[in-house]
Short mmCIF file of C-alpha atoms in Angstrom, two decimals:
data_model
loop_
_atom_site.label_atom_id
_atom_site.label_comp_id
_atom_site.label_asym_id
_atom_site.label_seq_id
_atom_site.Cartn_x
_atom_site.Cartn_y
_atom_site.Cartn_z
CA MET E 1 -0.68 -15.38 24.43
CA SER E 2 -2.84 -17.86 23.65
CA VAL E 3 -2.62 -20.71 21.40
CA VAL E 4 -5.22 -21.64 18.81
CA THR E 5 -5.12 -24.69 16.83
CA GLU E 6 -8.47 -25.39 14.94
CA LYS E 7 -8.86 -26.33 11.80
CA ASN E 8 -11.50 -24.53 10.31
CA ILE E 9 -10.91 -23.70 6.17
CA ASN E 10 -14.10 -23.35 4.39
CA ILE E 11 -12.88 -22.46 0.47
CA ASP E 12 -16.14 -22.17 -0.89
CA PHE E 13 -15.24 -18.53 -1.35
CA LEU E 14 -13.32 -20.38 -3.85
CA GLN E 15 -15.55 -21.12 -5.59
CA GLN E 16 -17.72 -18.36 -4.87
CA LEU E 17 -14.40 -15.60 -6.47
CA HIS E 18 -14.44 -18.11 -9.84
CA LEU E 19 -10.75 -19.53 -8.47
CA GLU E 20 -11.76 -23.37 -8.58
CA ALA E 21 -9.47 -24.28 -11.51
CA GLU E 22 -7.72 -21.75 -12.23
CA ASN E 23 -4.28 -21.54 -13.85
CA LEU E 24 -4.43 -17.91 -15.95
CA GLY E 25 -2.73 -14.86 -14.74
CA ILE E 26 -2.38 -12.55 -18.03
CA SER E 27 -5.39 -10.86 -18.60
CA THR E 28 -6.87 -7.47 -20.21
CA GLY E 29 -9.90 -7.64 -18.55
CA SER E 30 -11.89 -10.78 -19.98
CA ASP E 31 -9.38 -11.87 -22.54
CA TRP E 32 -7.72 -14.09 -20.65
CA ILE E 33 -3.75 -14.81 -22.60
CA ASN E 34 -2.51 -19.30 -22.77
CA GLY E 35 0.62 -18.69 -22.19
CA LYS E 36 4.60 -19.97 -22.61
CA GLY E 37 6.29 -19.09 -19.35
CA GLU E 38 6.21 -20.94 -15.92
CA PHE E 39 3.40 -21.68 -13.46
CA ILE E 40 3.84 -19.96 -9.96
CA GLU E 41 2.32 -21.71 -6.90
CA SER E 42 0.27 -20.09 -4.43
CA TYR E 43 0.37 -21.42 -0.76
CA SER E 44 -1.78 -20.66 1.83
CA PRO E 45 0.61 -19.78 4.77
CA VAL E 46 -2.62 -21.00 6.88
CA ASP E 47 -2.04 -24.72 6.53
CA GLY E 48 0.68 -25.01 4.34
CA GLN E 49 -2.05 -25.43 1.09
CA LEU E 50 -1.44 -24.91 -1.84
CA ILE E 51 -4.52 -23.37 -3.37
CA GLY E 52 -3.70 -22.55 -6.70
CA LYS E 53 -1.15 -21.39 -9.91
CA VAL E 54 -1.74 -18.93 -12.34
CA GLN E 55 1.47 -18.29 -14.80
CA SER E 56 4.22 -16.65 -15.80
CA ALA E 57 4.02 -14.25 -18.97
CA THR E 58 6.41 -14.64 -21.04
CA ARG E 59 8.14 -11.07 -23.23
CA ASP E 60 6.19 -11.75 -25.90
CA ASP E 61 2.82 -12.48 -23.19
CA TYR E 62 3.73 -8.40 -21.39
CA GLU E 63 3.84 -7.79 -25.23
CA ALA E 64 0.03 -8.54 -26.30
CA VAL E 65 -1.30 -7.14 -23.18
CA VAL E 66 1.30 -3.47 -23.91
CA ALA E 67 -0.27 -3.50 -26.94
CA LYS E 68 -4.23 -3.78 -26.36
CA ALA E 69 -3.47 -1.25 -23.50
CA GLN E 70 -2.41 0.85 -25.46
CA GLU E 71 -5.28 0.95 -28.25
CA ALA E 72 -7.38 0.96 -25.08
CA PHE E 73 -6.23 4.12 -23.51
CA LYS E 74 -7.42 5.34 -27.23
CA VAL E 75 -11.24 4.96 -26.49
CA TRP E 76 -10.85 4.84 -22.87
CA ARG E 77 -9.28 8.59 -22.26
CA MET E 78 -12.11 10.10 -24.33
CA MET E 79 -14.47 9.43 -22.67
CA PRO E 80 -15.48 11.70 -19.80
CA ALA E 81 -14.86 11.75 -17.14
CA PRO E 82 -17.39 11.59 -14.72
CA LYS E 83 -18.59 8.53 -17.14
CA ARG E 84 -15.15 7.09 -16.45
CA GLY E 85 -16.49 7.55 -12.99
CA GLU E 86 -19.84 5.59 -13.31
CA ILE E 87 -17.74 2.70 -14.42
CA VAL E 88 -15.62 2.70 -11.19
CA ARG E 89 -19.08 3.03 -9.20
CA GLN E 90 -20.18 0.05 -10.63
CA PHE E 91 -16.71 -1.94 -9.29
CA GLY E 92 -17.64 -0.98 -6.00
CA ASP E 93 -21.01 -2.17 -6.19
CA LYS E 94 -19.83 -5.86 -6.96
CA LEU E 95 -17.17 -5.32 -4.21
CA ARG E 96 -20.04 -5.04 -2.28
CA GLU E 97 -21.21 -7.69 -3.71
CA TYR E 98 -17.96 -10.48 -3.57
CA LYS E 99 -15.99 -7.97 0.03
CA ASP E 100 -16.95 -11.42 2.09
CA ALA E 101 -15.43 -13.90 -0.48
CA LEU E 102 -12.49 -11.84 -1.85
CA GLY E 103 -11.88 -10.86 2.29
CA ARG E 104 -11.74 -14.95 3.20
CA LEU E 105 -9.45 -15.09 0.04
CA VAL E 106 -7.06 -12.40 0.99
CA SER E 107 -7.03 -13.95 4.47
CA TYR E 108 -6.17 -16.96 3.15
CA GLU E 109 -3.55 -16.14 0.86
CA MET E 110 -1.94 -13.65 2.37
CA GLY E 111 -2.36 -14.57 5.85
CA LYS E 112 -3.78 -11.40 7.29
CA SER E 113 -7.35 -11.49 10.37
CA LEU E 114 -10.56 -11.53 9.27
CA GLN E 115 -11.50 -8.54 9.34
CA GLU E 116 -8.07 -7.34 8.15
CA GLY E 117 -9.45 -8.89 5.26
CA TRP E 118 -13.07 -8.09 5.22
CA GLY E 119 -11.47 -4.57 5.70
CA GLU E 120 -8.82 -4.41 2.98
CA VAL E 121 -11.53 -4.72 0.79
CA GLN E 122 -13.79 -2.15 2.24
CA GLU E 123 -10.15 -0.03 1.54
CA MET E 124 -10.87 -1.03 -1.68
CA ILE E 125 -14.46 0.04 -1.99
CA ASP E 126 -13.82 3.18 0.25
CA ILE E 127 -11.65 4.33 -2.67
CA CYS E 128 -13.63 3.61 -5.21
CA ASP E 129 -16.39 6.37 -4.08
CA PHE E 130 -13.52 8.47 -3.50
CA ALA E 131 -12.58 8.59 -6.69
CA VAL E 132 -16.10 8.79 -8.42
CA GLY E 133 -16.43 11.89 -6.81
CA LEU E 134 -13.12 12.91 -7.80
CA SER E 135 -13.91 12.47 -11.47
CA ARG E 136 -16.09 14.95 -11.60
CA GLN E 137 -13.75 17.36 -9.90
CA LEU E 138 -10.11 16.96 -12.32
CA TYR E 139 -10.02 21.05 -11.85
CA GLY E 140 -7.79 22.94 -13.69
CA LEU E 141 -7.02 26.92 -12.69
CA THR E 142 -7.35 29.93 -14.41
CA ILE E 143 -4.79 32.40 -14.33
CA HIS E 144 -5.11 36.10 -15.57
CA SER E 145 -2.96 37.38 -18.47
CA GLU E 146 -0.08 40.12 -18.16
CA ARG E 147 -1.37 40.63 -22.05
CA PRO E 148 -4.63 41.64 -22.64
CA LYS E 149 -6.77 40.13 -24.79
CA HIS E 150 -5.68 36.49 -23.70
CA ARG E 151 -6.60 34.11 -21.19
CA MET E 152 -4.85 31.80 -19.49
CA TYR E 153 -5.26 28.00 -17.90
CA GLU E 154 -3.92 25.36 -16.90
CA GLN E 155 -5.88 22.19 -17.70
CA TRP E 156 -4.95 18.12 -16.60
CA HIS E 157 -4.88 15.71 -19.33
CA PRO E 158 -4.20 11.42 -18.69
CA LEU E 159 -0.27 9.97 -18.96
CA GLY E 160 -1.41 6.62 -21.04
CA ALA E 161 -0.97 2.84 -19.14
CA VAL E 162 0.55 3.68 -15.93
CA GLY E 163 2.34 0.56 -13.84
CA ILE E 164 1.63 -0.66 -10.70
CA ILE E 165 3.90 -3.25 -8.48
CA THR E 166 2.27 -4.30 -5.46
CA ALA E 167 2.66 -6.13 -2.56
CA PHE E 168 1.96 -9.83 -0.73
CA ASN E 169 1.03 -7.30 2.32
CA PHE E 170 -2.07 -5.52 0.38
CA PRO E 171 -2.01 -7.32 -2.54
CA VAL E 172 -5.85 -5.63 -3.11
CA ALA E 173 -5.86 -2.63 -1.07
CA VAL E 174 -2.57 -0.82 -3.06
CA TRP E 175 -3.89 -2.17 -5.75
CA SER E 176 -6.80 -0.10 -6.53
CA TRP E 177 -5.66 3.23 -4.62
CA ASN E 178 -3.79 3.47 -7.92
CA THR E 179 -5.82 2.20 -10.34
CA ALA E 180 -9.04 3.38 -9.12
CA LEU E 181 -7.57 7.02 -8.97
CA ALA E 182 -5.31 6.01 -13.14
CA TRP E 183 -9.21 5.09 -14.78
CA VAL E 184 -11.39 8.37 -13.72
CA CYS E 185 -7.66 10.55 -14.74
CA GLY E 186 -8.81 8.87 -17.52
CA ASN E 187 -5.61 6.61 -17.76
CA VAL E 188 -5.33 2.16 -18.57
CA CYS E 189 -3.28 0.21 -16.28
CA LEU E 190 -0.76 -2.82 -16.40
CA TRP E 191 -1.05 -4.64 -12.82
CA LYS E 192 2.19 -6.44 -11.57
CA PRO E 193 0.81 -8.05 -8.79
CA SER E 194 3.68 -9.38 -6.28
CA GLU E 195 4.19 -13.75 -6.66
CA LYS E 196 3.30 -14.73 -3.49
CA THR E 197 -0.47 -13.34 -3.93
CA PRO E 198 -1.16 -13.87 -7.31
CA LEU E 199 -4.80 -15.33 -6.79
CA THR E 200 -5.95 -12.39 -4.79
CA ALA E 201 -4.97 -10.80 -8.60
CA VAL E 202 -6.83 -13.02 -10.45
CA ALA E 203 -10.10 -12.87 -8.51
CA CYS E 204 -10.37 -8.72 -8.98
CA GLN E 205 -9.26 -9.14 -12.12
CA LYS E 206 -12.01 -11.29 -12.76
CA ILE E 207 -14.47 -8.60 -11.43
CA ILE E 208 -13.09 -5.73 -13.44
CA ALA E 209 -14.31 -7.80 -16.01
CA GLU E 210 -17.73 -8.65 -15.09
CA VAL E 211 -17.75 -4.84 -15.70
CA LEU E 212 -15.86 -3.54 -18.64
CA LYS E 213 -17.79 -6.72 -20.24
CA GLU E 214 -21.21 -5.43 -18.94
CA ASN E 215 -20.55 -1.69 -20.01
CA ASN E 216 -18.71 -2.37 -23.47
CA ILE E 217 -15.45 -1.17 -22.15
CA PRO E 218 -12.66 -2.27 -24.29
CA GLU E 219 -10.23 -5.10 -23.92
CA GLY E 220 -7.16 -3.65 -22.03
CA VAL E 221 -8.57 -0.96 -19.89
CA SER E 222 -7.24 -3.34 -16.95
CA CYS E 223 -4.51 -5.54 -17.48
CA LEU E 224 -2.77 -8.66 -15.01
CA ILE E 225 0.10 -10.15 -15.60
CA THR E 226 1.51 -11.58 -13.68
CA GLY E 227 5.24 -13.50 -12.62
CA ASP E 228 7.97 -12.86 -10.81
CA TYR E 229 10.47 -10.05 -10.87
CA THR E 230 11.11 -9.93 -14.29
CA VAL E 231 7.37 -8.62 -15.34
CA GLY E 232 8.55 -5.12 -12.54
CA GLU E 233 11.82 -5.04 -14.47
CA TYR E 234 9.30 -4.47 -18.46
CA LEU E 235 8.15 -1.91 -16.74
CA SER E 236 10.13 0.26 -14.75
CA ASN E 237 12.52 -0.55 -18.74
CA ASP E 238 9.43 0.78 -21.51
CA GLY E 239 8.88 3.77 -21.91
CA ARG E 240 5.75 3.49 -23.14
CA VAL E 241 5.15 3.12 -19.09
CA PRO E 242 5.34 7.26 -18.56
CA LEU E 243 3.95 6.20 -14.49
CA VAL E 244 5.07 3.49 -12.60
CA SER E 245 3.81 2.90 -8.93
CA ALA E 246 5.78 0.29 -7.08
CA THR E 247 5.77 -0.33 -3.18
CA GLY E 248 7.16 -2.96 -1.55
CA SER E 249 10.60 -3.05 -0.34
CA THR E 250 12.84 0.02 -0.22
CA ARG E 251 16.38 -2.21 -1.82
CA MET E 252 12.87 -3.19 -4.99
CA GLY E 253 12.09 1.24 -5.24
CA LYS E 254 15.48 1.59 -5.91
CA ILE E 255 15.98 -0.44 -8.34
CA VAL E 256 12.83 1.09 -9.73
CA ALA E 257 13.67 4.72 -9.29
CA GLN E 258 17.11 4.18 -11.23
CA THR E 259 15.53 2.10 -14.19
CA VAL E 260 12.85 5.01 -14.84
CA ALA E 261 14.80 7.39 -14.36
CA GLY E 262 16.67 6.77 -17.04
CA ARG E 263 14.92 7.36 -18.98
CA LEU E 264 12.91 10.59 -17.80
CA GLY E 265 9.58 8.50 -16.46
CA ARG E 266 7.94 9.07 -13.06
CA THR E 267 7.44 6.82 -10.03
CA LEU E 268 5.72 6.62 -7.28
CA LEU E 269 7.20 4.86 -4.60
CA GLU E 270 5.50 3.12 -1.28
CA LEU E 271 8.62 1.74 0.54
CA GLY E 272 9.41 0.92 3.58
CA GLY E 273 8.75 2.02 7.10
CA ASN E 274 10.49 2.09 10.77
CA ASN E 275 6.96 3.10 13.12
CA ALA E 276 7.53 4.54 16.38
CA ILE E 277 5.12 6.05 18.98
CA ILE E 278 6.52 8.75 21.84
CA VAL E 279 4.82 7.96 25.01
CA THR E 280 4.82 10.83 27.51
CA PRO E 281 4.10 11.29 30.92
CA ASP E 282 0.25 12.38 30.02
CA ALA E 283 -0.36 9.58 28.11
CA ASP E 284 -3.83 7.87 27.91
CA LEU E 285 -2.75 4.72 28.47
CA LYS E 286 -5.87 3.19 27.04
CA LEU E 287 -5.76 4.43 24.08
CA THR E 288 -1.57 3.65 24.58
CA ILE E 289 -1.94 -0.07 24.79
CA ILE E 290 -4.39 -0.63 22.11
CA GLY E 291 -2.93 1.43 19.37
CA ALA E 292 0.75 -0.14 20.48
CA LEU E 293 -0.59 -3.32 20.25
CA PHE E 294 -2.19 -4.00 16.77
CA GLY E 295 0.21 -1.88 15.52
CA ALA E 296 2.90 -3.71 16.02
CA VAL E 297 1.21 -7.72 16.00
CA GLY E 298 -1.74 -6.07 13.14
CA THR E 299 -0.71 -8.59 9.92
CA CYS E 300 1.28 -10.49 11.98
CA GLY E 301 3.78 -7.13 11.93
CA GLN E 302 3.88 -7.10 7.77
CA ARG E 303 2.81 -3.71 6.74
CA CYS E 304 4.67 -1.09 6.02
CA THR E 305 2.71 1.21 9.05
CA SER E 306 3.26 -1.23 11.65
CA THR E 307 4.74 0.39 14.72
CA ARG E 308 8.34 -1.52 15.01
CA ARG E 309 10.06 0.79 18.11
CA LEU E 310 7.67 2.65 20.62
CA ILE E 311 9.65 5.47 22.75
CA ILE E 312 7.85 6.25 26.21
CA HIS E 313 9.29 8.76 29.06
CA GLU E 314 11.73 7.22 31.63
CA ASP E 315 8.60 8.19 34.59
CA ILE E 316 5.69 5.77 32.51
CA TYR E 317 8.21 3.06 31.29
CA ASP E 318 7.66 0.42 33.40
CA THR E 319 4.28 1.05 33.65
CA VAL E 320 3.35 0.93 29.66
CA LYS E 321 6.29 -2.28 29.67
CA GLU E 322 4.17 -4.15 32.12
CA LYS E 323 1.04 -3.21 31.02
CA LEU E 324 2.05 -4.16 27.48
CA ALA E 325 3.17 -7.25 28.28
CA ASN E 326 0.62 -8.67 30.38
CA ALA E 327 -1.84 -7.33 26.87
CA TYR E 328 0.20 -9.71 25.10
CA GLN E 329 -0.26 -12.78 26.71
CA GLN E 330 -3.93 -12.27 25.72
CA LEU E 331 -3.53 -12.99 22.21
CA SER E 332 -4.63 -15.72 20.26
CA ILE E 333 -1.97 -16.48 17.04
CA GLY E 334 -3.05 -19.32 14.53
CA ASN E 335 -6.16 -19.68 11.65
CA PRO E 336 -6.64 -16.43 10.95
CA LEU E 337 -10.27 -17.35 9.17
CA ASP E 338 -11.12 -17.84 12.04
CA GLN E 339 -12.04 -14.34 14.23
CA ASN E 340 -11.20 -15.43 18.37
CA ASN E 341 -7.60 -16.15 16.58
CA HIS E 342 -5.66 -11.87 16.72
CA VAL E 343 -2.56 -12.75 14.89
CA GLY E 344 -1.87 -14.81 12.01
CA PRO E 345 1.11 -15.69 10.07
CA LEU E 346 3.98 -14.03 8.72
CA ILE E 347 4.08 -14.76 4.82
CA ASP E 348 6.65 -18.03 4.14
CA VAL E 349 8.95 -19.21 5.73
CA GLY E 350 11.65 -17.01 4.14
CA ALA E 351 10.10 -13.99 6.47
CA VAL E 352 9.84 -16.52 9.41
CA GLN E 353 14.17 -17.36 8.85
CA GLN E 354 14.63 -13.21 8.29
CA TYR E 355 12.55 -13.48 11.84
CA GLN E 356 14.90 -16.04 13.45
CA GLN E 357 18.04 -13.94 12.40
CA THR E 358 16.52 -10.48 13.45
CA LEU E 359 16.68 -12.63 16.72
CA LYS E 360 19.17 -14.12 16.87
CA THR E 361 20.64 -10.46 16.24
CA VAL E 362 18.83 -9.10 19.00
CA ALA E 363 20.51 -11.33 21.68
CA GLU E 364 23.99 -10.79 20.05
CA VAL E 365 23.50 -6.88 21.29
CA GLY E 366 22.30 -7.71 24.18
CA GLY E 367 19.27 -6.75 23.86
CA ASN E 368 15.91 -7.52 27.06
CA MET E 369 13.38 -9.99 26.40
CA VAL E 370 10.14 -8.76 27.68
CA VAL E 371 7.47 -11.05 25.92
CA GLU E 372 9.82 -13.89 24.54
CA GLY E 373 9.04 -14.77 20.59
CA GLY E 374 9.86 -17.96 18.69
CA LEU E 375 8.89 -20.74 15.55
CA LEU E 376 5.65 -22.10 17.02
CA ASP E 377 5.03 -25.61 15.67
CA GLY E 378 2.67 -28.93 16.54
CA GLU E 379 -0.83 -28.80 15.58
CA GLY E 380 -2.66 -26.24 13.39
CA TYR E 381 0.40 -24.66 12.38
CA GLU E 382 2.61 -27.11 9.90
CA SER E 383 3.19 -24.47 7.42
CA GLY E 384 5.55 -23.43 9.58
CA CYS E 385 4.81 -19.66 8.81
CA TYR E 386 3.52 -19.49 12.41
CA VAL E 387 5.02 -16.98 14.63
CA LYS E 388 5.07 -15.48 18.28
CA PRO E 389 5.30 -11.54 18.17
CA CYS E 390 7.46 -10.49 21.12
CA ILE E 391 8.93 -6.79 22.72
CA VAL E 392 11.99 -6.53 23.43
CA GLU E 393 13.97 -3.72 25.16
CA VAL E 394 17.32 -2.08 23.86
CA ASP E 395 19.82 0.73 24.05
CA LYS E 396 18.89 3.45 22.14
CA GLN E 397 22.22 3.43 19.80
CA TYR E 398 21.31 0.15 18.69
CA ASP E 399 21.83 -0.53 15.55
CA ILE E 400 19.84 -2.92 14.50
CA VAL E 401 16.29 -0.34 15.48
CA LYS E 402 17.21 1.46 12.54
CA HIS E 403 15.82 -1.43 10.27
CA GLU E 404 11.81 -2.35 9.25
CA THR E 405 11.98 -6.11 9.75
CA PHE E 406 9.25 -7.18 8.51
CA ALA E 407 7.72 -9.16 11.13
CA PRO E 408 5.80 -8.61 14.89
CA ILE E 409 8.89 -7.36 16.68
CA LEU E 410 8.14 -3.98 18.84
CA TYR E 411 11.69 -2.51 20.58
CA LEU E 412 10.55 -0.74 24.19
CA LEU E 413 13.28 2.75 24.49
CA LYS E 414 13.04 5.30 27.16
CA TYR E 415 13.30 8.82 26.76
CA ARG E 416 13.66 12.12 29.01
CA THR E 417 12.81 14.71 27.04
CA ILE E 418 10.74 15.56 24.04
CA GLU E 419 13.61 17.00 22.57
CA GLU E 420 15.49 13.62 22.17
CA ALA E 421 11.78 11.33 21.82
CA ILE E 422 11.80 13.20 18.39
CA HIS E 423 15.74 13.00 17.50
CA LEU E 424 15.09 9.26 17.76
CA GLN E 425 11.79 9.14 16.04
CA ASN E 426 13.51 10.94 13.52
CA GLU E 427 16.44 8.90 13.46
CA VAL E 428 16.01 6.45 10.87
CA PRO E 429 15.76 6.34 7.42
CA GLN E 430 13.13 5.51 6.91
CA GLY E 431 10.18 8.34 6.67
CA LEU E 432 6.26 6.99 6.81
CA SER E 433 4.35 7.15 9.58
CA SER E 434 4.84 7.94 13.62
CA ALA E 435 2.89 8.46 16.70
CA ILE E 436 2.53 10.89 19.85
CA MET E 437 0.20 10.01 23.02
CA THR E 438 0.13 12.47 24.37
CA THR E 439 -2.64 15.09 25.69
CA ASN E 440 -0.47 17.98 26.42
CA LEU E 441 -0.99 20.63 23.47
CA ARG E 442 1.93 21.39 23.65
CA GLU E 443 3.77 18.33 23.19
CA ALA E 444 1.68 17.18 20.92
CA GLU E 445 1.54 20.89 18.71
CA ARG E 446 5.76 19.87 19.32
CA PHE E 447 5.33 17.61 17.69
CA LEU E 448 3.20 18.64 14.20
CA SER E 449 5.35 21.48 13.37
CA HIS E 450 8.05 21.84 10.87
CA GLU E 451 10.67 21.03 14.04
CA GLY E 452 8.85 17.52 14.50
CA SER E 453 8.08 14.04 13.00
CA ASP E 454 9.81 14.00 9.83
CA CYS E 455 7.42 11.13 8.22
CA GLY E 456 4.59 11.44 6.09
CA ILE E 457 1.62 10.42 8.45
CA ALA E 458 2.08 11.84 12.19
CA ASN E 459 -0.81 11.15 14.21
CA VAL E 460 -1.82 12.09 17.39
CA ASN E 461 -3.54 9.87 19.97
CA ILE E 462 -4.08 7.01 17.66
CA GLY E 463 -1.39 4.65 16.86
CA THR E 464 0.76 4.15 13.38
CA SER E 465 -1.32 2.17 11.46
CA GLY E 466 -4.09 2.17 9.57
CA ALA E 467 -5.07 5.50 7.30
CA GLU E 468 -8.16 7.00 5.93
CA ILE E 469 -8.35 6.73 1.93
CA GLY E 470 -9.19 10.38 2.82
CA GLY E 471 -5.47 11.83 2.68
CA ALA E 472 -2.67 11.48 0.96
CA PHE E 473 -1.01 8.48 1.84
CA GLY E 474 3.20 8.26 1.39
CA GLY E 475 6.05 8.73 3.44
CA GLU E 476 10.07 10.17 2.64
CA LYS E 477 13.38 9.71 2.76
CA GLU E 478 13.32 5.76 1.97
CA THR E 479 9.91 5.27 2.12
CA GLY E 480 10.60 6.86 -1.18
CA GLY E 481 8.76 10.26 -0.94
CA GLY E 482 5.42 9.36 -2.73
CA ARG E 483 1.58 10.23 -2.00
CA GLU E 484 -1.65 7.80 -2.88
CA SER E 485 -5.04 7.46 -2.55
CA GLY E 486 -6.88 10.81 -1.33
CA SER E 487 -5.92 14.61 -0.68
CA ASP E 488 -4.77 15.70 -4.49
CA ALA E 489 -2.97 12.22 -5.75
CA TRP E 490 -4.96 12.54 -8.48
CA LYS E 491 -2.09 14.98 -10.59
CA THR E 492 0.30 11.77 -9.74
CA TYR E 493 -1.67 10.24 -12.67
CA MET E 494 -1.77 13.37 -14.82
CA ARG E 495 0.23 15.64 -17.26
CA ARG E 496 -0.67 19.92 -16.12
CA GLN E 497 -0.95 21.61 -19.25
CA THR E 498 -0.35 24.95 -19.75
CA ASN E 499 -2.77 26.95 -22.12
CA THR E 500 -3.17 30.51 -23.36
CA ILE E 501 -5.47 31.96 -25.75
CA ASN E 502 -5.32 34.79 -27.13
CA TYR E 503 -8.56 36.46 -28.69
CA SER E 504 -7.30 39.93 -29.95
CA THR E 505 -6.19 41.24 -33.19
CA GLU E 506 -2.49 42.14 -32.04
CA LEU E 507 0.39 39.26 -30.78
CA PRO E 508 1.72 40.84 -28.22
CA LEU E 509 4.93 39.54 -26.50
CA ALA E 510 5.63 38.26 -22.86
CA GLN E 511 7.11 40.14 -20.95
CA GLY E 512 6.75 43.29 -22.64
CA ILE E 513 9.74 42.40 -25.23
CA GLN E 514 9.79 43.65 -28.66
CA PHE E 515 10.40 41.51 -31.56
CA ASP E 516 9.34 44.70 -34.47
CA LEU E 517 9.51 43.33 -38.54
#
């Protein structure tokens, strides 16, 4: 690994996003509320500098926003779905205009590489395109009735106000997955972003506000409510919010799930991941090393789909270990806005402490360091958030591999049979993403079969990290069971209604029941 300390921060993108002196954080569109809450300061993990601050919402602020959203829903739901899709299309075009600036802000505020920052905005653009097409495909079924001269069908209605709680690691993309679909389905949205990345949320709200204002859309279709966990509690306890979509830790997800279930509301949960790649003797090692490397160090290991475990067949274990260690030596760590760097910082010093504690635990249980980890300091690393991606050999029995650490720590495990490999893959509480590297058709199909991966995502000859918006995204077990983005995930944001129409002069009952007077 090489260390790159060059500091070349160009903050023109803040001006382009109209964030020169931003002190707002509560919005119902283009209307920004001057609330009474405390301010959240956003410091960049890139250089430790204060970027800006936003205001936390008080309970009164929250109530004012929800009231606006409820009023907007009455108008928005009656707009034809293709018309709502047109608004989303315009939003996607605005994102194309702001892609460079917003991508740079994502990189600077969150710490991911500039390529990943731009990629995240592109993901927003892609889901807008998907949603525009979806706005003309909100189909229901026609069902044959058992009663003569009766017609049955089902239709889908919007839920109302959808609460969206997002995490710092994808500060804008996950919000767009939810909002783009929720909007075309006829819902209004209440967004509580991570308090670690509030300025990206303010920027997104400003962008969509331009579109809403240009089209005379009522305030309240897109609402932003910044703050700490208390805002999440407001959403979770609010019976006026029929669906809460929450992305974050399993611990947080369990709290949200229990609270919302207590009022019989709905949740869409995208929680922790502990993802593995199985490397078989028939693997293409070039693909394997690339996939494992990006999966393990991309976003500095702070993706829910990051590769945490590499399960390698004993016959090729040493070869893979050597190749991967050599690849790690070629990584450049430093300012993520410099495109020569592969790895940026962790989000904050708290994440660094978790990383260091995990390495301490690994040492205590006897893990063998293949590539040493540690904290980087000195010029260019003044924020205290830069760490070394590391590789650790561990015994398959170690409990440490069953826990997710949101940091670039990759565990190597050895297996003998494909049955053992799949068992190791599945023997963790989380169930988000998984992959197998093989050119053996039988092993690939077995991995995808009923006795294979138990994850929501299972790949062959690509890594665990990264997903296209066309497929439903989500996982099983402690990952939460939710599905976002593509396929039929849109149904999550709607309520199903079965309709029966009797156009006869009789009133026959179902199941042939007779009820004569």
